[in-house]
Short mmCIF file of C-alpha atoms in Angstrom, two decimals:
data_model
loop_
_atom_site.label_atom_id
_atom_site.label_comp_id
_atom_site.label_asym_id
_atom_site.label_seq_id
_atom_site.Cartn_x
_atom_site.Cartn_y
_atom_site.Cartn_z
CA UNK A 1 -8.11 56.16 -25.17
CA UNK A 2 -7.85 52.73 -27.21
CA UNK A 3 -7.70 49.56 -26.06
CA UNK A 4 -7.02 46.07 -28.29
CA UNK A 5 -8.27 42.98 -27.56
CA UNK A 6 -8.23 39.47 -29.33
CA UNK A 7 -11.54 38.81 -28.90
CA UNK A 8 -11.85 34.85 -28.55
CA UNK A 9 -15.17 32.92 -30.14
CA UNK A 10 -13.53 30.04 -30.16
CA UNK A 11 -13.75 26.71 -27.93
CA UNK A 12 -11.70 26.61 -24.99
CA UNK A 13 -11.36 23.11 -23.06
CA UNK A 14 -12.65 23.30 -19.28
CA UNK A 15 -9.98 22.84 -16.54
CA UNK A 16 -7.38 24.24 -18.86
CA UNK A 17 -6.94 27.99 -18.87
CA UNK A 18 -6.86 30.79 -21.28
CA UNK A 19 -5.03 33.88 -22.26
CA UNK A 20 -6.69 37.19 -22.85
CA UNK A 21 -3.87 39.42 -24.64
CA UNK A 22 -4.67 42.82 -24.40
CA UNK A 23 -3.07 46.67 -24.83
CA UNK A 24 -3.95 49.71 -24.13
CA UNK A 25 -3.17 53.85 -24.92
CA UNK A 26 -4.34 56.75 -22.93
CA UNK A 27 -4.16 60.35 -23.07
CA UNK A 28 -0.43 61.87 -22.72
CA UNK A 29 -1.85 63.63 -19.49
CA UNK A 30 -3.05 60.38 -18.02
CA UNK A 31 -0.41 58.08 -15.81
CA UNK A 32 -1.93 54.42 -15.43
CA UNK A 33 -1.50 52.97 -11.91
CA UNK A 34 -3.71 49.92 -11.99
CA UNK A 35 -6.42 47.75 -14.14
CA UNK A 36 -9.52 46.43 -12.77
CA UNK A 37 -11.29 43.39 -14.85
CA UNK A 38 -14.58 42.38 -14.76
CA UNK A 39 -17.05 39.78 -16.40
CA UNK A 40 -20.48 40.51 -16.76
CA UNK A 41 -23.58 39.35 -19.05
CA UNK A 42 -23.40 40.88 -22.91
CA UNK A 43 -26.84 42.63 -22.09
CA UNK A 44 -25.59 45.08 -20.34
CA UNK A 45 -23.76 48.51 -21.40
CA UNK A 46 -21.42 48.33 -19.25
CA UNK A 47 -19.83 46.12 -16.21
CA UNK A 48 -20.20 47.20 -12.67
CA UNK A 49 -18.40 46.84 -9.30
CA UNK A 50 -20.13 43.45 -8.26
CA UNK A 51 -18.96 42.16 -11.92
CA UNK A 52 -14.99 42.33 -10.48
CA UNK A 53 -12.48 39.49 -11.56
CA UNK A 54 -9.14 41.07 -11.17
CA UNK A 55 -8.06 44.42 -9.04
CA UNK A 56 -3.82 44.55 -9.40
CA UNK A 57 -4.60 47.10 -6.22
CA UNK A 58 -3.56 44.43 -3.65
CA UNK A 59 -4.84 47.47 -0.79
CA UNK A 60 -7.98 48.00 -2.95
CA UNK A 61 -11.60 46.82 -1.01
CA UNK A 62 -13.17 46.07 -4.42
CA UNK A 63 -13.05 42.09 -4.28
CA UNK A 64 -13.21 40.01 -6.67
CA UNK A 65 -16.13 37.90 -7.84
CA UNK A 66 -16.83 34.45 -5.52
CA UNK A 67 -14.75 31.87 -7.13
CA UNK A 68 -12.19 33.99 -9.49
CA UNK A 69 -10.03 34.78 -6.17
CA UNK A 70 -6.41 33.46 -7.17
CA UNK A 71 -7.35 31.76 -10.88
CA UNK A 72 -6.83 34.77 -12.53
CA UNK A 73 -3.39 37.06 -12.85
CA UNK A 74 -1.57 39.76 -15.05
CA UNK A 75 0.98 38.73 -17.25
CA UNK A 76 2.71 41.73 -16.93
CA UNK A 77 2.99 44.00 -13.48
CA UNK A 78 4.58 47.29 -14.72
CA UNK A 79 1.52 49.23 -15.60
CA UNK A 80 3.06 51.52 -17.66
CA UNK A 81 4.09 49.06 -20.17
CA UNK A 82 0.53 49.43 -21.30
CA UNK A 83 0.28 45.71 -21.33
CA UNK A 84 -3.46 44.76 -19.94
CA UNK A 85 -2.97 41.03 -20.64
CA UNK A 86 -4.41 38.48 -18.12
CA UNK A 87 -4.84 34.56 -17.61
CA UNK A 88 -7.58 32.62 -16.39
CA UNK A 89 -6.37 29.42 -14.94
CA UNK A 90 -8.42 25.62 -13.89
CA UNK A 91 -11.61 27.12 -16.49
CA UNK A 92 -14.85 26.71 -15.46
CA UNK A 93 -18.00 26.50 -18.14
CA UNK A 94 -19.08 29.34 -15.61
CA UNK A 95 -16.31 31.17 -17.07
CA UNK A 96 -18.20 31.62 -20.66
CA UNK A 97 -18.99 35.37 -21.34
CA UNK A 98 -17.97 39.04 -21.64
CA UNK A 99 -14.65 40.48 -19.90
CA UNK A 100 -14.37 44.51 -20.03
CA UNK A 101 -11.22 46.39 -19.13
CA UNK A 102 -10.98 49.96 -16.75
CA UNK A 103 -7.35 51.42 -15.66
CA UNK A 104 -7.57 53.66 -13.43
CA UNK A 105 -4.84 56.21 -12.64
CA UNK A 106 -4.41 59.94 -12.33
CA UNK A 107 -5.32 62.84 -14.56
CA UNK A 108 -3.52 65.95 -14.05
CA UNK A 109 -3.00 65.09 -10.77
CA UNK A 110 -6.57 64.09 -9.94
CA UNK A 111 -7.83 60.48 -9.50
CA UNK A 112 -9.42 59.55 -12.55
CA UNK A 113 -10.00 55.92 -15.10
CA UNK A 114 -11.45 54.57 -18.22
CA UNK A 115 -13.80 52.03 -18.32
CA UNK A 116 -12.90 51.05 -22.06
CA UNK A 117 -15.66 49.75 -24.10
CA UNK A 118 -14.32 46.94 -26.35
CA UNK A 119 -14.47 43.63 -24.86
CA UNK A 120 -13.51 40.01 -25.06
CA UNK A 121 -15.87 37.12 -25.57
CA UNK A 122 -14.42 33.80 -24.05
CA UNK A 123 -15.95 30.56 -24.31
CA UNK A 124 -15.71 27.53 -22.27
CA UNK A 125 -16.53 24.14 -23.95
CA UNK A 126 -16.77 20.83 -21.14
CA UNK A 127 -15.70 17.99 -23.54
CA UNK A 128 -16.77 14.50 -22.70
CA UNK A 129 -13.41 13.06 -22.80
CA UNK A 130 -10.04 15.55 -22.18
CA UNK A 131 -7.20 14.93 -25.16
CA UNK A 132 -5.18 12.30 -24.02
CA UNK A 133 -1.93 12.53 -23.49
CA UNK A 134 1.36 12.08 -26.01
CA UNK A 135 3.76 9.09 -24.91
CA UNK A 136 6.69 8.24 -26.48
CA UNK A 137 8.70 5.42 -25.97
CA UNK A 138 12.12 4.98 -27.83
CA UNK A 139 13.64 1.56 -28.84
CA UNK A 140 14.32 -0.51 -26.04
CA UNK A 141 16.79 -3.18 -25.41
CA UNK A 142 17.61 -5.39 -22.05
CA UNK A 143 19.84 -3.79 -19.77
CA UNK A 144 20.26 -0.74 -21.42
CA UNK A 145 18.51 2.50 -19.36
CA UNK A 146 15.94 4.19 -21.55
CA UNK A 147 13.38 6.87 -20.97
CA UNK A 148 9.54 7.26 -21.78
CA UNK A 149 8.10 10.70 -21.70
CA UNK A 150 4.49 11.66 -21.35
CA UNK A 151 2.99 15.11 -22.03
CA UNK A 152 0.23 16.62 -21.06
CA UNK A 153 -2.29 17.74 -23.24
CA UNK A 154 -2.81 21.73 -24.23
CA UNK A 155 0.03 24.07 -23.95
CA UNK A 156 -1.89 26.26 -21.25
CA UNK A 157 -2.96 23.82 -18.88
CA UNK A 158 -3.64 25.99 -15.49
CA UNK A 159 -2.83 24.78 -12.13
CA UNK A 160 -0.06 22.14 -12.54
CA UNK A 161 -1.98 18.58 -13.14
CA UNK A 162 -0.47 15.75 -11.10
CA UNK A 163 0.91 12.70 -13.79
CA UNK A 164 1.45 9.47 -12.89
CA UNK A 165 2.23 6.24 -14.46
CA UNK A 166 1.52 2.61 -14.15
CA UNK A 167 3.10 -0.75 -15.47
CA UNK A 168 0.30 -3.97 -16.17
CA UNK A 169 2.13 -6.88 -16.16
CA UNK A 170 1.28 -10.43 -17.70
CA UNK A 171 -1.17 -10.93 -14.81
CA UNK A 172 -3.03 -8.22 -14.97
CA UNK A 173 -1.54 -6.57 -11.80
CA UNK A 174 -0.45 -2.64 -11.68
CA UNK A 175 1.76 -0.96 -9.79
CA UNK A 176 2.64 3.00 -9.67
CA UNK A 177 5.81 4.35 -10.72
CA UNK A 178 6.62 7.91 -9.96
CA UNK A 179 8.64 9.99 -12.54
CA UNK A 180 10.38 12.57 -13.12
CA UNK A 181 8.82 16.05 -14.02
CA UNK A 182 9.49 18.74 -16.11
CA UNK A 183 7.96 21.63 -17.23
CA UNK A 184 8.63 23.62 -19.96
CA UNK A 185 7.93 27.35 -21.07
CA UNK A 186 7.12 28.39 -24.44
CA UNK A 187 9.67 30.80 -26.35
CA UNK A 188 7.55 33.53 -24.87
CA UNK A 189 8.51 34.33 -21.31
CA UNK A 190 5.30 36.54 -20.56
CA UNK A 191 2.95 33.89 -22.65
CA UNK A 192 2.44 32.02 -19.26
CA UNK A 193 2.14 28.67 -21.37
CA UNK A 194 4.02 25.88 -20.72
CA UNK A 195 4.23 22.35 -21.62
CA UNK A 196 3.54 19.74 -18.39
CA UNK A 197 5.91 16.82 -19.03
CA UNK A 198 6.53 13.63 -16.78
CA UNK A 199 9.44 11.06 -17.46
CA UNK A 200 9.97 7.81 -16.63
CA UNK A 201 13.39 6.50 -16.40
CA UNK A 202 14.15 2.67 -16.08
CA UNK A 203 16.28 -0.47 -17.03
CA UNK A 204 14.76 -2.56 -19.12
CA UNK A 205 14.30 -6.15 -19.25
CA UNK A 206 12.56 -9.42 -20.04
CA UNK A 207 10.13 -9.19 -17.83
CA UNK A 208 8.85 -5.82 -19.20
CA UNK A 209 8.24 -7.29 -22.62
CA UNK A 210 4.83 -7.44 -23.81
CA UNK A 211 3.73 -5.43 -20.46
CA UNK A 212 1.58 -1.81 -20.63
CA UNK A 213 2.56 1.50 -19.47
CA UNK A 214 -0.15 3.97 -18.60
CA UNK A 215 0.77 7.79 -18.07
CA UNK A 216 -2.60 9.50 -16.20
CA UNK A 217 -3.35 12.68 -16.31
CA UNK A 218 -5.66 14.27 -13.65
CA UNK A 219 -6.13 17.87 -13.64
CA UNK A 220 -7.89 20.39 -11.48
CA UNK A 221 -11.67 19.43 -11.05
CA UNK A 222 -11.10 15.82 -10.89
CA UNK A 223 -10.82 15.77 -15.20
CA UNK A 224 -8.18 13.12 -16.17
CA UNK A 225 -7.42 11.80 -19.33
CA UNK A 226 -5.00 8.51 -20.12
CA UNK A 227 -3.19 6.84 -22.53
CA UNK A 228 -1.84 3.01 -22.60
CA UNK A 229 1.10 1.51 -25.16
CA UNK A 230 2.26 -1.86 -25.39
CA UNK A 231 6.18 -2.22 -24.02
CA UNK A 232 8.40 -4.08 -26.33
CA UNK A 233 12.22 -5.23 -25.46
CA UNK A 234 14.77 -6.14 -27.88
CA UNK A 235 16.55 -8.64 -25.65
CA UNK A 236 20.20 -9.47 -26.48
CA UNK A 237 19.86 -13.21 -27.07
CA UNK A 238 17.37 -11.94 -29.65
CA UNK A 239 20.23 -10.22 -31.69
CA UNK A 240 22.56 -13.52 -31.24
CA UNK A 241 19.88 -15.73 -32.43
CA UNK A 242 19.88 -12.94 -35.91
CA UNK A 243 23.56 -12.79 -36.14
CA UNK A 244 23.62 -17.03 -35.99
CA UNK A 245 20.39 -16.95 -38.37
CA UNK A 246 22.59 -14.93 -40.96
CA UNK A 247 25.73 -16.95 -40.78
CA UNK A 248 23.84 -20.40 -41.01
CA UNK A 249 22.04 -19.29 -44.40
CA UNK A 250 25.49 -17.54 -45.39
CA UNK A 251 26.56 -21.24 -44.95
CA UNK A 252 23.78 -22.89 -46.73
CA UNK A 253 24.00 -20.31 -49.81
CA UNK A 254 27.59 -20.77 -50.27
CA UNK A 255 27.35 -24.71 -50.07
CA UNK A 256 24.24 -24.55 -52.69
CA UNK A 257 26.40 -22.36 -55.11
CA UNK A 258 29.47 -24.54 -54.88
CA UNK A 259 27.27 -27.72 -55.72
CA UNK A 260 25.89 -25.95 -58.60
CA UNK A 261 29.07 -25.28 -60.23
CA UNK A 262 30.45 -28.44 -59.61
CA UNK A 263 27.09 -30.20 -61.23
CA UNK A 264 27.50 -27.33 -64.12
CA UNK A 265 31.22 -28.66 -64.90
CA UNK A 266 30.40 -32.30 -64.83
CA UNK A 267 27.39 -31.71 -67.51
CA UNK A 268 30.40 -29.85 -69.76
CA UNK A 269 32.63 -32.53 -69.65
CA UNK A 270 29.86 -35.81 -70.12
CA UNK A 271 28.43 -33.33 -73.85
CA UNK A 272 32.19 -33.06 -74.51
CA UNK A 273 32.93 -37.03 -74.39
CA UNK A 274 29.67 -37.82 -76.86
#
């Protein structure tokens, strides 16, 4: 039997989650029926019942460990694709160690499983401050509808985070806006990672100039991370006031050249008459 694993040293934000991709082969005489998951310290040689994360035998009595019912899930259900691949949603620093894969099955008929060696090291770093968040907000001009969009930060963010925005007037008052949200997958169907992304649709006007817009967001565990731009609106008097600017020095330059000739052909004619 061999089983591969990315194994994962690297930094992995808390309250976001993580994918473990994993395979597996077995004998010719073995058919898999299920995979059991479990997490247990690096000391020992191998992980035990109590160590449990993930049965995929809903009718099993092996439960999982306390607080990993319902964060983690396969990415794949058919067994028999050989795909052992599972995510770990809403991270915990908790979740920081050793994961170790068995499939159990039958064996010429007979109950049997492997308990493969190989594991997966994840680790969970609690930042002080999340990422914050990516707005963008296009050119806008009074009276014509625009939208903002705000996206949340990672590409596997775990248990859908709740975004929200607010507008801080002149005054310093706020008030909540609800928008619009979208999520998006990734290419990957089975990659379970999306992108979480909130717009905000609106008509523009003077009153929004020079006002902020903050898109919040809070995820699972009561993390949250912000970001605040500055709103700017073209207004149209502002494009009247260019257009009149333009024609007025059009004027002036015209006028100014016309003089100068006229001067020029007067100072021909006064050398000429000396």
């Amino acid at each position: 039997c061999e089983i591969c694993l990315e194994i994962l040293l690297t930094n992995i934000q808390a309250g976001l989650c993580v994918v473990i991709p994993c395979s597996f082969t077995t004998a010719d005489e073995f058919t898999p029926k299920h995979t059991v998951w479990y997490k247990c310290e690096t000391s020992q040689h191998s992980c035990s019942e109590p160590d449990i994360i993930f049965h995929s035998n809903k009718n099993t009595d092996k439960k999982a460990q306390a607080g990993f019912e319902g964060r983690v899930s396969r990415l794949e259900p058919d067994v028999s694709q050989n795909n052992c691949s599972i995510i770990i949603n809403d991270l915990k620093e908790s979740d920081s160690g050793s994961y170790q894969l068995r499939v159990t099955g039958e064996l010429n008929g007979k109950e049997d499983g492997f308990t493969f060696i190989p594991r997966v090291t994840v680790s969970i770093n609690v930042l002080d401050e999340l990422p914050k968040p990516r707005v963008m907000i296009p050119t806008l001009t009074e009276g014509q509808q625009a939208t903002l969009t705000c996206t949340a930060p990672g590409l596997c963010s775990g248990s859908v985070p709740e975004i929200t925005w607010t507008w801080r007037g002149a005054g310093g008052t706020e008030s909540y806006i609800k928008g619009n949200r979208t999520d998006f997958n990734t290419d990957n169907p089975k990659s379970f990672t999306q992108r979480h992304i909130s717009t905000l649709t609106f008509n523009p006007s003077a009153e929004h100039h020079n006002t902020s817009v903050t898109c919040k967001v809070n995820f699972t565990g009561r993390k949250s991370t912000e970001e605040t731009l500055t709103v700017n609106v073209n207004c149209e008097w502002q494009f009247l006031e260019i257009i009149i600017a333009f024609l007025i020095g059009a004027v002036l330059s015209s006028g100014v050249c016309f003089l100068a000739k006229k001067c020029y052909r007067y100072r021909i004619y006064f050398c000429s008459y000396y």
